Amino acid sequence: MNTKQKIIDAALTLFSEKGYANVFVGQIAEAVGIKAPSLYKHFKSKQDIFDSILDEMKKSYEKQAGSLNFSGINPNSDAQFFSDIGEDGLVKAGIGLFMYFLHDEYTRKFRKMLTLEQYQNGELAQLFTKQYFDDPLAYQGAMMSILCGTGVLCGTEPDIMALQFYAPISTLLTLCDRHPEREAEALSLLERHIRQFSKLYGKDE
C-alpha cells in the first residue's frame, strides 16, 4: 500500500473514532508514521483527504454493484436488469448490497463518522442525508417509475413505493450497526421484506 492510500485509510479510521472536526492533519500523519510536511506532499488539506475518501467510496460502490451486474447509480441502464431477475434475483441483489454496506470497511467507517457528526456539522449532516436518504430514494423512485411504466410492477406512486422498499433496509442496517450480533435476524427480515414487496407490487400478483 502506498503512502497516499495509507493516509486515506488512517484518516477515515480517525474520523470514525473521533469525528471529522476533532481530527487534525498532524494526527493523521502520526498515525501513518510520517511528519505533517510529508503528508502535504500528497494532500493539500484535511478537506482534500476527505474528498479522496468520497472518491474511494464511490469507486468501491460501483465495483460492488458491477459485481451484481447493475450500475447502482443509473436507473435507466439498470431497468432491464431489474425487469429480468425475478424475486429470487431481487433477494440476492438486495442481500448482496446490504452485506456490502454493513461490512465494507470504508462504507462502515464513513457511516459511523457521519453518525457522530450529524448533530455537530451542518455540511456533514447534509451529506449524511444525501448519501443515505435523498440519493437512494431518488434512484429507487426513478427505478420504480420505469418498472411501473413498463408493467413490471403494479403501482401508481413510485416515490412511496421507493420509501416502502428502502426504509426497512435502512432501519435494519442501523440495527446491525448498533447490534452486530443481530445480523442473522436482520438478514432473515430483509429477505422476507423483499419477497413481500415483490408479491405486493409484482405484475403476476
CSV table of C-alpha atoms in Angstrom, one decimal:
chain,number,residue,atom,x,y,z
A,1,MET,CA,0.0,0.0,0.0
A,2,ASN,CA,1.4,3.4,-1.0
A,3,THR,CA,1.7,6.4,1.3
A,4,LYS,CA,-1.3,8.2,-0.2
A,5,GLN,CA,-3.6,5.2,0.4
A,6,LYS,CA,-2.2,4.8,4.0
A,7,ILE,CA,-3.1,8.4,4.7
A,8,ILE,CA,-6.7,7.9,3.4
A,9,ASP,CA,-7.1,4.8,5.4
A,10,ALA,CA,-5.7,6.3,8.6
A,11,ALA,CA,-7.8,9.5,8.2
A,12,LEU,CA,-11.0,7.5,7.8
A,13,THR,CA,-10.3,5.4,10.9
A,14,LEU,CA,-9.6,8.5,12.9
A,15,PHE,CA,-12.7,10.3,11.6
A,16,SER,CA,-14.9,7.3,12.5
A,17,GLU,CA,-13.4,7.2,16.0
A,18,LYS,CA,-13.2,10.9,16.9
A,19,GLY,CA,-15.4,12.7,14.4
A,20,TYR,CA,-14.2,14.8,11.5
A,21,ALA,CA,-13.9,18.0,13.4
A,22,ASN,CA,-11.8,16.5,16.2
A,23,VAL,CA,-9.0,15.1,13.9
A,24,PHE,CA,-6.1,17.3,12.8
A,25,VAL,CA,-3.7,16.7,10.0
A,26,GLY,CA,-0.8,16.1,12.4
A,27,GLN,CA,-2.7,13.3,14.0
A,28,ILE,CA,-3.3,11.7,10.6
A,29,ALA,CA,0.4,12.0,9.8
A,30,GLU,CA,1.3,10.5,13.1
A,31,ALA,CA,-1.0,7.5,12.5
A,32,VAL,CA,0.7,6.9,9.2
A,33,GLY,CA,4.2,7.3,10.7
A,34,ILE,CA,5.2,10.4,8.8
A,35,LYS,CA,5.6,14.1,9.5
A,36,ALA,CA,2.9,16.6,8.6
A,37,PRO,CA,5.0,18.3,5.9
A,38,SER,CA,5.3,14.9,4.2
A,39,LEU,CA,1.5,14.5,4.2
A,40,TYR,CA,1.1,17.8,2.4
A,41,LYS,CA,3.1,16.3,-0.5
A,42,HIS,CA,0.1,14.1,-1.1
A,43,PHE,CA,-2.9,16.2,0.0
A,44,LYS,CA,-3.4,19.9,0.2
A,45,SER,CA,-5.6,19.8,3.3
A,46,LYS,CA,-7.8,17.7,5.5
A,47,GLN,CA,-10.7,18.5,3.2
A,48,ASP,CA,-8.7,17.2,0.3
A,49,ILE,CA,-8.2,13.9,2.2
A,50,PHE,CA,-12.0,13.8,2.9
A,51,ASP,CA,-12.8,14.3,-0.8
A,52,SER,CA,-10.4,11.4,-1.7
A,53,ILE,CA,-12.3,9.2,0.8
A,54,LEU,CA,-15.5,10.1,-1.0
A,55,ASP,CA,-13.9,9.1,-4.3
A,56,GLU,CA,-12.7,5.8,-2.9
A,57,MET,CA,-16.2,5.0,-1.6
A,58,LYS,CA,-17.8,5.9,-5.0
A,59,LYS,CA,-15.4,3.5,-6.8
A,60,SER,CA,-15.9,0.8,-4.2
A,61,TYR,CA,-19.7,1.0,-4.5
A,62,GLU,CA,-19.6,1.0,-8.3
A,63,LYS,CA,-17.4,-2.1,-8.2
A,64,GLN,CA,-19.7,-3.9,-5.9
A,65,ALA,CA,-22.8,-3.0,-7.9
A,66,GLY,CA,-21.0,-4.1,-11.0
A,67,SER,CA,-20.2,-7.5,-9.5
A,68,LEU,CA,-24.0,-7.9,-9.1
A,69,ASN,CA,-24.5,-6.8,-12.8
A,70,PHE,CA,-26.0,-3.4,-12.4
A,71,SER,CA,-24.7,0.1,-12.0
A,72,GLY,CA,-26.5,1.2,-8.9
A,73,ILE,CA,-26.5,4.8,-10.0
A,74,ASN,CA,-28.3,4.9,-13.3
A,75,PRO,CA,-31.9,3.7,-13.2
A,76,ASN,CA,-32.3,3.9,-16.9
A,77,SER,CA,-29.4,1.5,-17.6
A,78,ASP,CA,-30.4,-0.8,-14.7
A,79,ALA,CA,-34.1,-1.1,-15.5
A,80,GLN,CA,-33.7,-4.1,-17.8
A,81,PHE,CA,-31.7,-5.9,-15.2
A,82,PHE,CA,-34.4,-5.5,-12.5
A,83,SER,CA,-37.1,-6.4,-15.1
A,84,ASP,CA,-35.5,-9.8,-15.7
A,85,ILE,CA,-34.1,-11.0,-12.3
A,86,GLY,CA,-37.3,-12.1,-10.6
A,87,GLU,CA,-38.0,-12.4,-6.9
A,88,ASP,CA,-35.0,-14.6,-6.1
A,89,GLY,CA,-32.7,-12.4,-8.0
A,90,LEU,CA,-34.0,-9.3,-6.3
A,91,VAL,CA,-33.4,-11.0,-2.9
A,92,LYS,CA,-29.8,-11.9,-4.0
A,93,ALA,CA,-29.1,-8.3,-5.1
A,94,GLY,CA,-30.7,-6.8,-2.0
A,95,ILE,CA,-28.8,-9.0,0.4
A,96,GLY,CA,-25.5,-8.5,-1.6
A,97,LEU,CA,-25.8,-4.7,-1.3
A,98,PHE,CA,-26.9,-4.9,2.3
A,99,MET,CA,-23.8,-7.0,3.3
A,100,TYR,CA,-21.6,-4.6,1.3
A,101,PHE,CA,-22.9,-1.6,3.2
A,102,LEU,CA,-22.7,-3.4,6.5
A,103,HIS,CA,-19.2,-4.9,6.2
A,104,ASP,CA,-17.2,-2.8,3.7
A,105,GLU,CA,-14.6,-1.1,5.8
A,106,TYR,CA,-14.8,2.3,4.1
A,107,THR,CA,-18.5,2.4,4.0
A,108,ARG,CA,-18.9,1.3,7.6
A,109,LYS,CA,-16.4,3.8,9.0
A,110,PHE,CA,-17.8,6.6,6.8
A,111,ARG,CA,-21.3,5.9,8.0
A,112,LYS,CA,-20.1,5.9,11.6
A,113,MET,CA,-18.3,9.2,11.1
A,114,LEU,CA,-21.4,10.9,9.7
A,115,THR,CA,-23.5,9.5,12.6
A,116,LEU,CA,-21.1,11.1,15.0
A,117,GLU,CA,-21.0,14.4,13.1
A,118,GLN,CA,-24.7,14.8,12.1
A,119,TYR,CA,-25.5,17.0,15.1
A,120,GLN,CA,-22.3,18.9,15.1
A,121,ASN,CA,-21.6,19.8,11.5
A,122,GLY,CA,-24.3,21.1,9.2
A,123,GLU,CA,-22.4,20.2,6.0
A,124,LEU,CA,-21.8,16.7,7.1
A,125,ALA,CA,-25.4,16.4,8.2
A,126,GLN,CA,-26.4,17.3,4.7
A,127,LEU,CA,-24.0,14.8,3.2
A,128,PHE,CA,-25.5,12.1,5.5
A,129,THR,CA,-29.0,12.9,4.3
A,130,LYS,CA,-27.8,12.9,0.6
A,131,GLN,CA,-25.8,9.6,0.9
A,132,TYR,CA,-28.4,7.6,2.9
A,133,PHE,CA,-31.8,9.2,2.1
A,134,ASP,CA,-32.0,11.5,-0.9
A,135,ASP,CA,-29.8,9.7,-3.4
A,136,PRO,CA,-31.1,6.1,-2.6
A,137,LEU,CA,-34.7,7.3,-2.8
A,138,ALA,CA,-34.2,9.3,-6.0
A,139,TYR,CA,-32.6,6.2,-7.6
A,140,GLN,CA,-35.2,3.8,-6.4
A,141,GLY,CA,-38.1,6.2,-7.1
A,142,ALA,CA,-36.9,6.6,-10.7
A,143,MET,CA,-36.5,2.8,-11.0
A,144,MET,CA,-40.0,2.2,-9.6
A,145,SER,CA,-41.4,4.7,-12.1
A,146,ILE,CA,-39.7,2.9,-15.0
A,147,LEU,CA,-40.8,-0.6,-13.9
A,148,CYS,CA,-44.4,0.6,-13.3
A,149,GLY,CA,-44.4,2.3,-16.7
A,150,THR,CA,-43.3,-0.9,-18.4
A,151,GLY,CA,-45.7,-3.1,-16.5
A,152,VAL,CA,-43.1,-5.0,-14.5
A,153,LEU,CA,-44.5,-3.6,-11.2
A,154,CYS,CA,-48.1,-2.6,-10.4
A,155,GLY,CA,-48.2,0.7,-8.6
A,156,THR,CA,-49.2,4.3,-9.0
A,157,GLU,CA,-46.9,6.2,-6.6
A,158,PRO,CA,-43.3,5.3,-7.4
A,159,ASP,CA,-41.9,7.6,-4.7
A,160,ILE,CA,-44.0,6.0,-2.0
A,161,MET,CA,-43.0,2.5,-3.3
A,162,ALA,CA,-39.4,3.5,-3.1
A,163,LEU,CA,-39.8,4.6,0.5
A,164,GLN,CA,-41.6,1.4,1.4
A,165,PHE,CA,-38.8,-0.6,-0.1
A,166,TYR,CA,-35.9,1.4,1.2
A,167,ALA,CA,-36.9,2.4,4.8
A,168,PRO,CA,-36.9,-1.2,6.2
A,169,ILE,CA,-33.5,-1.8,4.7
A,170,SER,CA,-32.1,1.4,6.2
A,171,THR,CA,-33.6,0.5,9.6
A,172,LEU,CA,-32.1,-3.0,9.5
A,173,LEU,CA,-28.7,-1.5,8.6
A,174,THR,CA,-28.9,0.9,11.6
A,175,LEU,CA,-29.9,-2.0,13.8
A,176,CYS,CA,-26.8,-4.0,12.8
A,177,ASP,CA,-24.6,-1.0,13.3
A,178,ARG,CA,-25.7,-0.9,16.9
A,179,HIS,CA,-26.1,-4.7,17.5
A,180,PRO,CA,-23.8,-6.7,15.2
A,181,GLU,CA,-24.9,-9.9,16.9
A,182,ARG,CA,-28.4,-9.4,15.3
A,183,GLU,CA,-27.1,-9.7,11.7
A,184,ALA,CA,-28.7,-13.1,11.1
A,185,GLU,CA,-32.1,-11.8,12.3
A,186,ALA,CA,-31.7,-8.7,10.1
A,187,LEU,CA,-30.9,-10.8,7.1
A,188,SER,CA,-34.0,-13.0,7.6
A,189,LEU,CA,-36.2,-10.0,8.0
A,190,LEU,CA,-34.6,-8.4,4.9
A,191,GLU,CA,-35.3,-11.4,2.7
A,192,ARG,CA,-38.9,-11.6,4.0
A,193,HIS,CA,-39.3,-7.9,3.3
A,194,ILE,CA,-38.1,-8.1,-0.3
A,195,ARG,CA,-40.3,-11.1,-1.0
A,196,GLN,CA,-43.3,-9.4,0.5
A,197,PHE,CA,-42.6,-6.2,-1.6
A,198,SER,CA,-42.3,-8.3,-4.7
A,199,LYS,CA,-45.6,-10.0,-4.0
A,200,LEU,CA,-47.4,-6.8,-3.3
A,201,TYR,CA,-46.3,-5.0,-6.4
A,202,GLY,CA,-45.2,-7.8,-8.8
A,203,LYS,CA,-47.1,-8.0,-12.1
A,204,ASP,CA,-48.0,-11.6,-11.6
A,205,GLU,CA,-49.8,-10.9,-8.3
